[in-house]
mmCIF file with all atom_site columns, C-alpha atoms in Angstrom:
data_model
loop_
_atom_site.group_PDB
_atom_site.id
_atom_site.type_symbol
_atom_site.label_atom_id
_atom_site.label_alt_id
_atom_site.label_comp_id
_atom_site.label_asym_id
_atom_site.label_entity_id
_atom_site.label_seq_id
_atom_site.pdbx_PDB_ins_code
_atom_site.Cartn_x
_atom_site.Cartn_y
_atom_site.Cartn_z
_atom_site.occupancy
_atom_site.B_iso_or_equiv
_atom_site.pdbx_formal_charge
_atom_site.auth_seq_id
_atom_site.auth_comp_id
_atom_site.auth_asym_id
_atom_site.auth_atom_id
_atom_site.pdbx_PDB_model_num
ATOM 1   C CA . UNK A 1 1   ? 126.233 132.696 164.714 1.00 0.00 ? 1   UNK A CA 1
ATOM 2   C CA . UNK A 1 2   ? 122.587 131.830 165.359 1.00 0.00 ? 2   UNK A CA 1
ATOM 3   C CA . UNK A 1 3   ? 120.352 131.824 162.297 1.00 0.00 ? 3   UNK A CA 1
ATOM 4   C CA . UNK A 1 4   ? 116.873 133.194 161.856 1.00 0.00 ? 4   UNK A CA 1
ATOM 5   C CA . UNK A 1 5   ? 114.473 131.493 164.233 1.00 0.00 ? 5   UNK A CA 1
ATOM 6   C CA . UNK A 1 6   ? 110.715 131.280 164.095 1.00 0.00 ? 6   UNK A CA 1
ATOM 7   C CA . UNK A 1 7   ? 108.138 130.254 166.643 1.00 0.00 ? 7   UNK A CA 1
ATOM 8   C CA . UNK A 1 8   ? 106.023 128.192 166.666 1.00 0.00 ? 8   UNK A CA 1
ATOM 9   C CA . UNK A 1 9   ? 107.108 125.686 164.050 1.00 0.00 ? 9   UNK A CA 1
ATOM 10  C CA . UNK A 1 10  ? 103.540 124.562 163.572 1.00 0.00 ? 10  UNK A CA 1
ATOM 11  C CA . UNK A 1 11  ? 100.172 125.986 164.620 1.00 0.00 ? 11  UNK A CA 1
ATOM 12  C CA . UNK A 1 12  ? 96.707  124.547 164.150 1.00 0.00 ? 12  UNK A CA 1
ATOM 13  C CA . UNK A 1 13  ? 93.813  126.883 164.917 1.00 0.00 ? 13  UNK A CA 1
ATOM 14  C CA . UNK A 1 14  ? 90.153  127.139 164.128 1.00 0.00 ? 14  UNK A CA 1
ATOM 15  C CA . UNK A 1 15  ? 88.652  129.645 161.780 1.00 0.00 ? 15  UNK A CA 1
ATOM 16  C CA . UNK A 1 16  ? 87.965  132.872 163.650 1.00 0.00 ? 16  UNK A CA 1
ATOM 17  C CA . UNK A 1 17  ? 90.752  132.428 166.188 1.00 0.00 ? 17  UNK A CA 1
ATOM 18  C CA . UNK A 1 18  ? 93.844  134.570 166.515 1.00 0.00 ? 18  UNK A CA 1
ATOM 19  C CA . UNK A 1 19  ? 97.422  133.450 165.992 1.00 0.00 ? 19  UNK A CA 1
ATOM 20  C CA . UNK A 1 20  ? 100.680 135.307 166.520 1.00 0.00 ? 20  UNK A CA 1
ATOM 21  C CA . UNK A 1 21  ? 103.852 134.203 164.793 1.00 0.00 ? 21  UNK A CA 1
ATOM 22  C CA . UNK A 1 22  ? 107.257 135.322 165.953 1.00 0.00 ? 22  UNK A CA 1
ATOM 23  C CA . UNK A 1 23  ? 110.519 135.821 164.096 1.00 0.00 ? 23  UNK A CA 1
ATOM 24  C CA . UNK A 1 24  ? 113.952 136.476 165.576 1.00 0.00 ? 24  UNK A CA 1
ATOM 25  C CA . UNK A 1 25  ? 116.332 137.677 162.875 1.00 0.00 ? 25  UNK A CA 1
ATOM 26  C CA . UNK A 1 26  ? 120.089 137.290 162.840 1.00 0.00 ? 26  UNK A CA 1
ATOM 27  C CA . UNK A 1 27  ? 121.556 139.728 165.340 1.00 0.00 ? 27  UNK A CA 1
ATOM 28  C CA . UNK A 1 28  ? 122.496 143.015 163.702 1.00 0.00 ? 28  UNK A CA 1
ATOM 29  C CA . UNK A 1 29  ? 120.338 142.541 160.617 1.00 0.00 ? 29  UNK A CA 1
ATOM 30  C CA . UNK A 1 30  ? 118.317 145.683 160.043 1.00 0.00 ? 30  UNK A CA 1
ATOM 31  C CA . UNK A 1 31  ? 116.139 144.205 157.302 1.00 0.00 ? 31  UNK A CA 1
ATOM 32  C CA . UNK A 1 32  ? 113.399 141.741 158.146 1.00 0.00 ? 32  UNK A CA 1
ATOM 33  C CA . UNK A 1 33  ? 110.952 140.235 155.680 1.00 0.00 ? 33  UNK A CA 1
ATOM 34  C CA . UNK A 1 34  ? 107.815 138.149 155.994 1.00 0.00 ? 34  UNK A CA 1
ATOM 35  C CA . UNK A 1 35  ? 106.744 135.752 153.242 1.00 0.00 ? 35  UNK A CA 1
ATOM 36  C CA . UNK A 1 36  ? 104.007 133.170 152.839 1.00 0.00 ? 36  UNK A CA 1
ATOM 37  C CA . UNK A 1 37  ? 103.862 129.985 150.786 1.00 0.00 ? 37  UNK A CA 1
ATOM 38  C CA . UNK A 1 38  ? 100.482 128.467 150.122 1.00 0.00 ? 38  UNK A CA 1
ATOM 39  C CA . UNK A 1 39  ? 100.795 124.759 149.355 1.00 0.00 ? 39  UNK A CA 1
ATOM 40  C CA . UNK A 1 40  ? 102.257 124.070 145.927 1.00 0.00 ? 40  UNK A CA 1
ATOM 41  C CA . UNK A 1 41  ? 102.586 127.715 145.008 1.00 0.00 ? 41  UNK A CA 1
ATOM 42  C CA . UNK A 1 42  ? 105.371 130.257 145.078 1.00 0.00 ? 42  UNK A CA 1
ATOM 43  C CA . UNK A 1 43  ? 106.677 132.025 148.157 1.00 0.00 ? 43  UNK A CA 1
ATOM 44  C CA . UNK A 1 44  ? 105.009 135.444 148.210 1.00 0.00 ? 44  UNK A CA 1
ATOM 45  C CA . UNK A 1 45  ? 106.290 138.625 149.773 1.00 0.00 ? 45  UNK A CA 1
ATOM 46  C CA . UNK A 1 46  ? 104.188 140.062 152.597 1.00 0.00 ? 46  UNK A CA 1
ATOM 47  C CA . UNK A 1 47  ? 106.203 142.932 154.008 1.00 0.00 ? 47  UNK A CA 1
ATOM 48  C CA . UNK A 1 48  ? 109.608 144.375 154.745 1.00 0.00 ? 48  UNK A CA 1
ATOM 49  C CA . UNK A 1 49  ? 110.905 146.142 157.849 1.00 0.00 ? 49  UNK A CA 1
ATOM 50  C CA . UNK A 1 50  ? 113.993 148.283 158.070 1.00 0.00 ? 50  UNK A CA 1
ATOM 51  C CA . UNK A 1 51  ? 114.708 148.340 161.767 1.00 0.00 ? 51  UNK A CA 1
ATOM 52  C CA . UNK A 1 52  ? 111.317 149.115 163.328 1.00 0.00 ? 52  UNK A CA 1
ATOM 53  C CA . UNK A 1 53  ? 109.840 150.854 160.283 1.00 0.00 ? 53  UNK A CA 1
ATOM 54  C CA . UNK A 1 54  ? 107.628 149.216 157.683 1.00 0.00 ? 54  UNK A CA 1
ATOM 55  C CA . UNK A 1 55  ? 109.407 149.861 154.389 1.00 0.00 ? 55  UNK A CA 1
ATOM 56  C CA . UNK A 1 56  ? 106.950 148.026 152.157 1.00 0.00 ? 56  UNK A CA 1
ATOM 57  C CA . UNK A 1 57  ? 103.763 146.282 153.183 1.00 0.00 ? 57  UNK A CA 1
ATOM 58  C CA . UNK A 1 58  ? 102.279 145.946 149.725 1.00 0.00 ? 58  UNK A CA 1
ATOM 59  C CA . UNK A 1 59  ? 102.049 142.159 150.014 1.00 0.00 ? 59  UNK A CA 1
ATOM 60  C CA . UNK A 1 60  ? 99.855  142.052 153.114 1.00 0.00 ? 60  UNK A CA 1
ATOM 61  C CA . UNK A 1 61  ? 96.632  140.384 151.979 1.00 0.00 ? 61  UNK A CA 1
ATOM 62  C CA . UNK A 1 62  ? 94.167  142.381 154.098 1.00 0.00 ? 62  UNK A CA 1
ATOM 63  C CA . UNK A 1 63  ? 93.704  144.134 157.416 1.00 0.00 ? 63  UNK A CA 1
ATOM 64  C CA . UNK A 1 64  ? 93.391  140.860 159.310 1.00 0.00 ? 64  UNK A CA 1
ATOM 65  C CA . UNK A 1 65  ? 97.188  140.720 159.200 1.00 0.00 ? 65  UNK A CA 1
ATOM 66  C CA . UNK A 1 66  ? 99.244  142.938 161.489 1.00 0.00 ? 66  UNK A CA 1
ATOM 67  C CA . UNK A 1 67  ? 103.024 142.924 161.655 1.00 0.00 ? 67  UNK A CA 1
ATOM 68  C CA . UNK A 1 68  ? 105.130 144.685 164.236 1.00 0.00 ? 68  UNK A CA 1
ATOM 69  C CA . UNK A 1 69  ? 108.800 145.030 164.990 1.00 0.00 ? 69  UNK A CA 1
ATOM 70  C CA . UNK A 1 70  ? 109.110 146.975 168.184 1.00 0.00 ? 70  UNK A CA 1
ATOM 71  C CA . UNK A 1 71  ? 112.641 148.078 168.968 1.00 0.00 ? 71  UNK A CA 1
ATOM 72  C CA . UNK A 1 72  ? 113.885 146.824 165.640 1.00 0.00 ? 72  UNK A CA 1
ATOM 73  C CA . UNK A 1 73  ? 114.742 143.342 166.871 1.00 0.00 ? 73  UNK A CA 1
ATOM 74  C CA . UNK A 1 74  ? 112.221 140.496 166.719 1.00 0.00 ? 74  UNK A CA 1
ATOM 75  C CA . UNK A 1 75  ? 108.990 140.746 164.765 1.00 0.00 ? 75  UNK A CA 1
ATOM 76  C CA . UNK A 1 76  ? 105.498 139.366 165.210 1.00 0.00 ? 76  UNK A CA 1
ATOM 77  C CA . UNK A 1 77  ? 102.838 138.667 162.622 1.00 0.00 ? 77  UNK A CA 1
ATOM 78  C CA . UNK A 1 78  ? 99.313  138.450 163.972 1.00 0.00 ? 78  UNK A CA 1
ATOM 79  C CA . UNK A 1 79  ? 96.384  137.039 162.050 1.00 0.00 ? 79  UNK A CA 1
ATOM 80  C CA . UNK A 1 80  ? 93.024  138.022 163.527 1.00 0.00 ? 80  UNK A CA 1
ATOM 81  C CA . UNK A 1 81  ? 90.560  136.506 162.825 1.00 0.00 ? 81  UNK A CA 1
ATOM 82  C CA . UNK A 1 82  ? 92.085  133.628 160.892 1.00 0.00 ? 82  UNK A CA 1
ATOM 83  C CA . UNK A 1 83  ? 90.365  132.325 157.764 1.00 0.00 ? 83  UNK A CA 1
ATOM 84  C CA . UNK A 1 84  ? 90.808  129.001 155.963 1.00 0.00 ? 84  UNK A CA 1
ATOM 85  C CA . UNK A 1 85  ? 92.763  130.621 153.120 1.00 0.00 ? 85  UNK A CA 1
ATOM 86  C CA . UNK A 1 86  ? 95.394  131.847 155.593 1.00 0.00 ? 86  UNK A CA 1
ATOM 87  C CA . UNK A 1 87  ? 96.783  128.318 155.863 1.00 0.00 ? 87  UNK A CA 1
ATOM 88  C CA . UNK A 1 88  ? 100.328 128.000 154.595 1.00 0.00 ? 88  UNK A CA 1
ATOM 89  C CA . UNK A 1 89  ? 103.947 128.279 155.619 1.00 0.00 ? 89  UNK A CA 1
ATOM 90  C CA . UNK A 1 90  ? 105.018 131.699 156.877 1.00 0.00 ? 90  UNK A CA 1
ATOM 91  C CA . UNK A 1 91  ? 108.685 132.426 156.394 1.00 0.00 ? 91  UNK A CA 1
ATOM 92  C CA . UNK A 1 92  ? 110.750 135.154 157.908 1.00 0.00 ? 92  UNK A CA 1
ATOM 93  C CA . UNK A 1 93  ? 114.072 136.289 156.468 1.00 0.00 ? 93  UNK A CA 1
ATOM 94  C CA . UNK A 1 94  ? 116.644 138.856 157.460 1.00 0.00 ? 94  UNK A CA 1
ATOM 95  C CA . UNK A 1 95  ? 119.504 140.624 155.772 1.00 0.00 ? 95  UNK A CA 1
ATOM 96  C CA . UNK A 1 96  ? 122.105 143.275 156.277 1.00 0.00 ? 96  UNK A CA 1
ATOM 97  C CA . UNK A 1 97  ? 121.907 145.107 152.953 1.00 0.00 ? 97  UNK A CA 1
ATOM 98  C CA . UNK A 1 98  ? 125.414 145.793 151.793 1.00 0.00 ? 98  UNK A CA 1
ATOM 99  C CA . UNK A 1 99  ? 125.758 146.342 148.075 1.00 0.00 ? 99  UNK A CA 1
ATOM 100 C CA . UNK A 1 100 ? 123.780 144.787 145.264 1.00 0.00 ? 100 UNK A CA 1
ATOM 101 C CA . UNK A 1 101 ? 124.695 141.167 145.966 1.00 0.00 ? 101 UNK A CA 1
ATOM 102 C CA . UNK A 1 102 ? 123.403 140.927 149.531 1.00 0.00 ? 102 UNK A CA 1
ATOM 103 C CA . UNK A 1 103 ? 121.837 137.713 150.722 1.00 0.00 ? 103 UNK A CA 1
ATOM 104 C CA . UNK A 1 104 ? 118.666 136.990 152.642 1.00 0.00 ? 104 UNK A CA 1
ATOM 105 C CA . UNK A 1 105 ? 118.761 134.375 155.365 1.00 0.00 ? 105 UNK A CA 1
ATOM 106 C CA . UNK A 1 106 ? 115.577 132.437 155.964 1.00 0.00 ? 106 UNK A CA 1
ATOM 107 C CA . UNK A 1 107 ? 114.066 130.887 159.029 1.00 0.00 ? 107 UNK A CA 1
ATOM 108 C CA . UNK A 1 108 ? 112.533 127.404 158.886 1.00 0.00 ? 108 UNK A CA 1
ATOM 109 C CA . UNK A 1 109 ? 109.006 128.777 158.676 1.00 0.00 ? 109 UNK A CA 1
ATOM 110 C CA . UNK A 1 110 ? 105.829 128.413 160.703 1.00 0.00 ? 110 UNK A CA 1
ATOM 111 C CA . UNK A 1 111 ? 103.286 126.041 159.220 1.00 0.00 ? 111 UNK A CA 1
ATOM 112 C CA . UNK A 1 112 ? 99.842  127.471 159.928 1.00 0.00 ? 112 UNK A CA 1
ATOM 113 C CA . UNK A 1 113 ? 96.768  125.292 159.499 1.00 0.00 ? 113 UNK A CA 1
ATOM 114 C CA . UNK A 1 114 ? 93.356  126.903 159.864 1.00 0.00 ? 114 UNK A CA 1
ATOM 115 C CA . UNK A 1 115 ? 90.512  124.416 160.192 1.00 0.00 ? 115 UNK A CA 1
ATOM 116 C CA . UNK B 2 1   ? 102.451 141.231 139.489 1.00 0.00 ? 1   UNK B CA 1
ATOM 117 C CA . UNK B 2 2   ? 105.704 139.875 138.086 1.00 0.00 ? 2   UNK B CA 1
ATOM 118 C CA . UNK B 2 3   ? 105.928 136.370 136.683 1.00 0.00 ? 3   UNK B CA 1
ATOM 119 C CA . UNK B 2 4   ? 108.845 134.157 137.671 1.00 0.00 ? 4   UNK B CA 1
ATOM 120 C CA . UNK B 2 5   ? 108.588 130.687 136.213 1.00 0.00 ? 5   UNK B CA 1
ATOM 121 C CA . UNK B 2 6   ? 110.570 127.599 137.006 1.00 0.00 ? 6   UNK B CA 1
ATOM 122 C CA . UNK B 2 7   ? 110.682 124.443 134.967 1.00 0.00 ? 7   UNK B CA 1
ATOM 123 C CA . UNK B 2 8   ? 110.268 121.611 135.287 1.00 0.00 ? 8   UNK B CA 1
ATOM 124 C CA . UNK B 2 9   ? 107.991 121.497 138.343 1.00 0.00 ? 9   UNK B CA 1
ATOM 125 C CA . UNK B 2 10  ? 109.517 118.190 139.395 1.00 0.00 ? 10  UNK B CA 1
ATOM 126 C CA . UNK B 2 11  ? 112.316 115.963 138.291 1.00 0.00 ? 11  UNK B CA 1
ATOM 127 C CA . UNK B 2 12  ? 113.233 112.371 139.110 1.00 0.00 ? 12  UNK B CA 1
ATOM 128 C CA . UNK B 2 13  ? 116.768 111.281 138.290 1.00 0.00 ? 13  UNK B CA 1
ATOM 129 C CA . UNK B 2 14  ? 119.085 108.429 139.153 1.00 0.00 ? 14  UNK B CA 1
ATOM 130 C CA . UNK B 2 15  ? 122.149 108.889 141.335 1.00 0.00 ? 15  UNK B CA 1
ATOM 131 C CA . UNK B 2 16  ? 125.018 109.998 139.148 1.00 0.00 ? 16  UNK B CA 1
ATOM 132 C CA . UNK B 2 17  ? 122.874 111.711 136.529 1.00 0.00 ? 17  UNK B CA 1
ATOM 133 C CA . UNK B 2 18  ? 123.529 115.350 135.753 1.00 0.00 ? 18  UNK B CA 1
ATOM 134 C CA . UNK B 2 19  ? 120.527 117.627 135.621 1.00 0.00 ? 19  UNK B CA 1
ATOM 135 C CA . UNK B 2 20  ? 119.521 121.213 135.040 1.00 0.00 ? 20  UNK B CA 1
ATOM 136 C CA . UNK B 2 21  ? 116.520 123.439 135.584 1.00 0.00 ? 21  UNK B CA 1
ATOM 137 C CA . UNK B 2 22  ? 115.404 126.813 134.381 1.00 0.00 ? 22  UNK B CA 1
ATOM 138 C CA . UNK B 2 23  ? 114.237 130.032 135.987 1.00 0.00 ? 23  UNK B CA 1
ATOM 139 C CA . UNK B 2 24  ? 112.598 132.620 133.703 1.00 0.00 ? 24  UNK B CA 1
ATOM 140 C CA . UNK B 2 25  ? 112.040 136.184 134.827 1.00 0.00 ? 25  UNK B CA 1
ATOM 141 C CA . UNK B 2 26  ? 111.238 139.631 133.387 1.00 0.00 ? 26  UNK B CA 1
ATOM 142 C CA . UNK B 2 27  ? 114.206 141.168 131.590 1.00 0.00 ? 27  UNK B CA 1
ATOM 143 C CA . UNK B 2 28  ? 113.503 144.705 132.813 1.00 0.00 ? 28  UNK B CA 1
ATOM 144 C CA . UNK B 2 29  ? 114.224 146.311 136.193 1.00 0.00 ? 29  UNK B CA 1
ATOM 145 C CA . UNK B 2 30  ? 116.659 143.550 137.064 1.00 0.00 ? 30  UNK B CA 1
ATOM 146 C CA . UNK B 2 31  ? 118.620 143.837 140.289 1.00 0.00 ? 31  UNK B CA 1
ATOM 147 C CA . UNK B 2 32  ? 119.639 140.266 141.083 1.00 0.00 ? 32  UNK B CA 1
ATOM 148 C CA . UNK B 2 33  ? 118.682 136.620 140.743 1.00 0.00 ? 33  UNK B CA 1
ATOM 149 C CA . UNK B 2 34  ? 118.905 134.331 143.762 1.00 0.00 ? 34  UNK B CA 1
ATOM 150 C CA . UNK B 2 35  ? 118.915 130.528 143.947 1.00 0.00 ? 35  UNK B CA 1
ATOM 151 C CA . UNK B 2 36  ? 117.925 128.642 147.087 1.00 0.00 ? 36  UNK B CA 1
ATOM 152 C CA . UNK B 2 37  ? 117.844 125.017 148.083 1.00 0.00 ? 37  UNK B CA 1
ATOM 153 C CA . UNK B 2 38  ? 114.938 124.075 150.326 1.00 0.00 ? 38  UNK B CA 1
ATOM 154 C CA . UNK B 2 39  ? 114.206 120.900 152.229 1.00 0.00 ? 39  UNK B CA 1
ATOM 155 C CA . UNK B 2 40  ? 110.749 120.778 153.795 1.00 0.00 ? 40  UNK B CA 1
ATOM 156 C CA . UNK B 2 41  ? 110.666 121.876 157.454 1.00 0.00 ? 41  UNK B CA 1
ATOM 157 C CA . UNK B 2 42  ? 114.109 123.461 157.109 1.00 0.00 ? 42  UNK B CA 1
ATOM 158 C CA . UNK B 2 43  ? 115.245 126.964 156.214 1.00 0.00 ? 43  UNK B CA 1
ATOM 159 C CA . UNK B 2 44  ? 115.731 127.684 152.519 1.00 0.00 ? 44  UNK B CA 1
ATOM 160 C CA . UNK B 2 45  ? 119.490 127.729 152.049 1.00 0.00 ? 45  UNK B CA 1
ATOM 161 C CA . UNK B 2 46  ? 121.067 130.390 149.856 1.00 0.00 ? 46  UNK B CA 1
ATOM 162 C CA . UNK B 2 47  ? 123.077 128.940 146.955 1.00 0.00 ? 47  UNK B CA 1
ATOM 163 C CA . UNK B 2 48  ? 123.906 131.864 144.681 1.00 0.00 ? 48  UNK B CA 1
ATOM 164 C CA . UNK B 2 49  ? 123.302 135.563 144.165 1.00 0.00 ? 49  UNK B CA 1
ATOM 165 C CA . UNK B 2 50  ? 123.830 136.646 140.587 1.00 0.00 ? 50  UNK B CA 1
ATOM 166 C CA . UNK B 2 51  ? 123.828 140.248 139.459 1.00 0.00 ? 51  UNK B CA 1
ATOM 167 C CA . UNK B 2 52  ? 125.599 140.574 136.104 1.00 0.00 ? 52  UNK B CA 1
ATOM 168 C CA . UNK B 2 53  ? 124.605 139.325 132.681 1.00 0.00 ? 53  UNK B CA 1
ATOM 169 C CA . UNK B 2 54  ? 126.808 136.357 131.858 1.00 0.00 ? 54  UNK B CA 1
ATOM 170 C CA . UNK B 2 55  ? 127.531 135.591 135.520 1.00 0.00 ? 55  UNK B CA 1
ATOM 171 C CA . UNK B 2 56  ? 128.516 132.022 136.242 1.00 0.00 ? 56  UNK B CA 1
ATOM 172 C CA . UNK B 2 57  ? 128.697 130.753 139.814 1.00 0.00 ? 57  UNK B CA 1
ATOM 173 C CA . UNK B 2 58  ? 129.831 127.406 141.153 1.00 0.00 ? 58  UNK B CA 1
ATOM 174 C CA . UNK B 2 59  ? 129.631 125.662 144.508 1.00 0.00 ? 59  UNK B CA 1
ATOM 175 C CA . UNK B 2 60  ? 130.889 122.098 144.466 1.00 0.00 ? 60  UNK B CA 1
ATOM 176 C CA . UNK B 2 61  ? 128.815 120.116 141.984 1.00 0.00 ? 61  UNK B CA 1
ATOM 177 C CA . UNK B 2 62  ? 126.222 122.875 141.601 1.00 0.00 ? 62  UNK B CA 1
ATOM 178 C CA . UNK B 2 63  ? 126.614 125.749 139.180 1.00 0.00 ? 63  UNK B CA 1
ATOM 179 C CA . UNK B 2 64  ? 124.406 128.483 137.745 1.00 0.00 ? 64  UNK B CA 1
ATOM 180 C CA . UNK B 2 65  ? 124.410 130.837 134.780 1.00 0.00 ? 65  UNK B CA 1
ATOM 181 C CA . UNK B 2 66  ? 122.579 134.087 134.170 1.00 0.00 ? 66  UNK B CA 1
ATOM 182 C CA . UNK B 2 67  ? 121.231 135.806 131.064 1.00 0.00 ? 67  UNK B CA 1
ATOM 183 C CA . UNK B 2 68  ? 119.549 139.076 132.031 1.00 0.00 ? 68  UNK B CA 1
ATOM 184 C CA . UNK B 2 69  ? 118.916 140.211 128.443 1.00 0.00 ? 69  UNK B CA 1
ATOM 185 C CA . UNK B 2 70  ? 116.670 137.271 127.681 1.00 0.00 ? 70  UNK B CA 1
ATOM 186 C CA . UNK B 2 71  ? 115.532 136.759 131.272 1.00 0.00 ? 71  UNK B CA 1
ATOM 187 C CA . UNK B 2 72  ? 116.647 133.292 132.312 1.00 0.00 ? 72  UNK B CA 1
ATOM 188 C CA . UNK B 2 73  ? 118.985 131.465 134.641 1.00 0.00 ? 73  UNK B CA 1
ATOM 189 C CA . UNK B 2 74  ? 120.008 127.813 134.610 1.00 0.00 ? 74  UNK B CA 1
ATOM 190 C CA . UNK B 2 75  ? 120.971 125.733 137.624 1.00 0.00 ? 75  UNK B CA 1
ATOM 191 C CA . UNK B 2 76  ? 123.095 122.652 136.937 1.00 0.00 ? 76  UNK B CA 1
ATOM 192 C CA . UNK B 2 77  ? 123.835 119.728 139.225 1.00 0.00 ? 77  UNK B CA 1
ATOM 193 C CA . UNK B 2 78  ? 126.636 117.441 138.106 1.00 0.00 ? 78  UNK B CA 1
ATOM 194 C CA . UNK B 2 79  ? 126.557 113.818 139.244 1.00 0.00 ? 79  UNK B CA 1
ATOM 195 C CA . UNK B 2 80  ? 123.385 114.092 141.378 1.00 0.00 ? 80  UNK B CA 1
ATOM 196 C CA . UNK B 2 81  ? 123.453 112.466 144.797 1.00 0.00 ? 81  UNK B CA 1
ATOM 197 C CA . UNK B 2 82  ? 120.464 111.456 146.981 1.00 0.00 ? 82  UNK B CA 1
ATOM 198 C CA . UNK B 2 83  ? 121.336 114.297 149.363 1.00 0.00 ? 83  UNK B CA 1
ATOM 199 C CA . UNK B 2 84  ? 120.684 116.746 146.512 1.00 0.00 ? 84  UNK B CA 1
ATOM 200 C CA . UNK B 2 85  ? 116.992 115.881 146.750 1.00 0.00 ? 85  UNK B CA 1
ATOM 201 C CA . UNK B 2 86  ? 115.214 119.124 147.622 1.00 0.00 ? 86  UNK B CA 1
ATOM 202 C CA . UNK B 2 87  ? 113.169 121.901 146.093 1.00 0.00 ? 87  UNK B CA 1
ATOM 203 C CA . UNK B 2 88  ? 115.257 124.471 144.241 1.00 0.00 ? 88  UNK B CA 1
ATOM 204 C CA . UNK B 2 89  ? 113.830 127.970 144.304 1.00 0.00 ? 89  UNK B CA 1
ATOM 205 C CA . UNK B 2 90  ? 114.795 130.999 142.297 1.00 0.00 ? 90  UNK B CA 1
ATOM 206 C CA . UNK B 2 91  ? 113.940 134.558 143.289 1.00 0.00 ? 91  UNK B CA 1
ATOM 207 C CA . UNK B 2 92  ? 114.045 137.582 141.017 1.00 0.00 ? 92  UNK B CA 1
ATOM 208 C CA . UNK B 2 93  ? 114.937 140.785 142.797 1.00 0.00 ? 93  UNK B CA 1
ATOM 209 C CA . UNK B 2 94  ? 112.851 143.459 141.149 1.00 0.00 ? 94  UNK B CA 1
ATOM 210 C CA . UNK B 2 95  ? 114.044 146.401 143.155 1.00 0.00 ? 95  UNK B CA 1
ATOM 211 C CA . UNK B 2 96  ? 116.679 146.652 145.804 1.00 0.00 ? 96  UNK B CA 1
ATOM 212 C CA . UNK B 2 97  ? 114.636 144.907 148.462 1.00 0.00 ? 97  UNK B CA 1
ATOM 213 C CA . UNK B 2 98  ? 111.726 143.127 146.762 1.00 0.00 ? 98  UNK B CA 1
ATOM 214 C CA . UNK B 2 99  ? 111.939 139.441 145.858 1.00 0.00 ? 99  UNK B CA 1
ATOM 215 C CA . UNK B 2 100 ? 109.622 137.505 143.549 1.00 0.00 ? 100 UNK B CA 1
ATOM 216 C CA . UNK B 2 101 ? 109.895 133.741 143.841 1.00 0.00 ? 101 UNK B CA 1
ATOM 217 C CA . UNK B 2 102 ? 109.201 130.983 141.378 1.00 0.00 ? 102 UNK B CA 1
ATOM 218 C CA . UNK B 2 103 ? 107.221 127.914 142.459 1.00 0.00 ? 103 UNK B CA 1
ATOM 219 C CA . UNK B 2 104 ? 110.341 125.796 142.592 1.00 0.00 ? 104 UNK B CA 1
ATOM 220 C CA . UNK B 2 105 ? 111.653 122.632 140.989 1.00 0.00 ? 105 UNK B CA 1
ATOM 221 C CA . UNK B 2 106 ? 111.353 119.573 143.195 1.00 0.00 ? 106 UNK B CA 1
ATOM 222 C CA . UNK B 2 107 ? 114.277 117.230 142.598 1.00 0.00 ? 107 UNK B CA 1
ATOM 223 C CA . UNK B 2 108 ? 114.242 113.601 143.674 1.00 0.00 ? 108 UNK B CA 1
ATOM 224 C CA . UNK B 2 109 ? 117.485 111.649 143.260 1.00 0.00 ? 109 UNK B CA 1
ATOM 225 C CA . UNK B 2 110 ? 117.082 107.877 143.507 1.00 0.00 ? 110 UNK B CA 1
ATOM 226 C CA . UNK B 2 111 ? 120.001 105.833 144.843 1.00 0.00 ? 111 UNK B CA 1
#
């Protein structure tokens, strides 16, 4: 079974440019999450999709970030325009919630560097 | 904002040493506590999901305990090996679908 995949693995852009990150969850997983880890700090929740619907987007830092999950399969996270503080590793995770002890499966992350 | 703390931040041990680290979390609104093992540039790998006070889980040389009343979990590694070198992350699940992560404990095992 293929795991969660993310593209690109690394992106370097200039301040003011736009970047789009992609996440392909494990097939059949209805839940998809985006997280961000700024260097040396904790992984922070950004938002949660159930199928194509945004269940919780309370972690999105501001309106420069836009996440979509059309058709309830893959998801994109667009940052426009990028700022220096957006640099970090963006993780995607997916799960098939079944009971209290469900597990999230993470992708390898996209390392975003804004210069 | 919920506070999940992990200690120590980093740990250097010799091969064969046993080690343990701590994850502290709020003792209210507890749903689950997750442990992950993360090597840079790879996907964080799920180790354990713990839901009940007093839970103990084991996978090979790694084990974990949970105390939800006082809000902590311990992760133990018996007889550390160089391949155990990684960052160990805990995540407190505050409601059914919301995870709060600690900053991690970076373990370095010297051969």
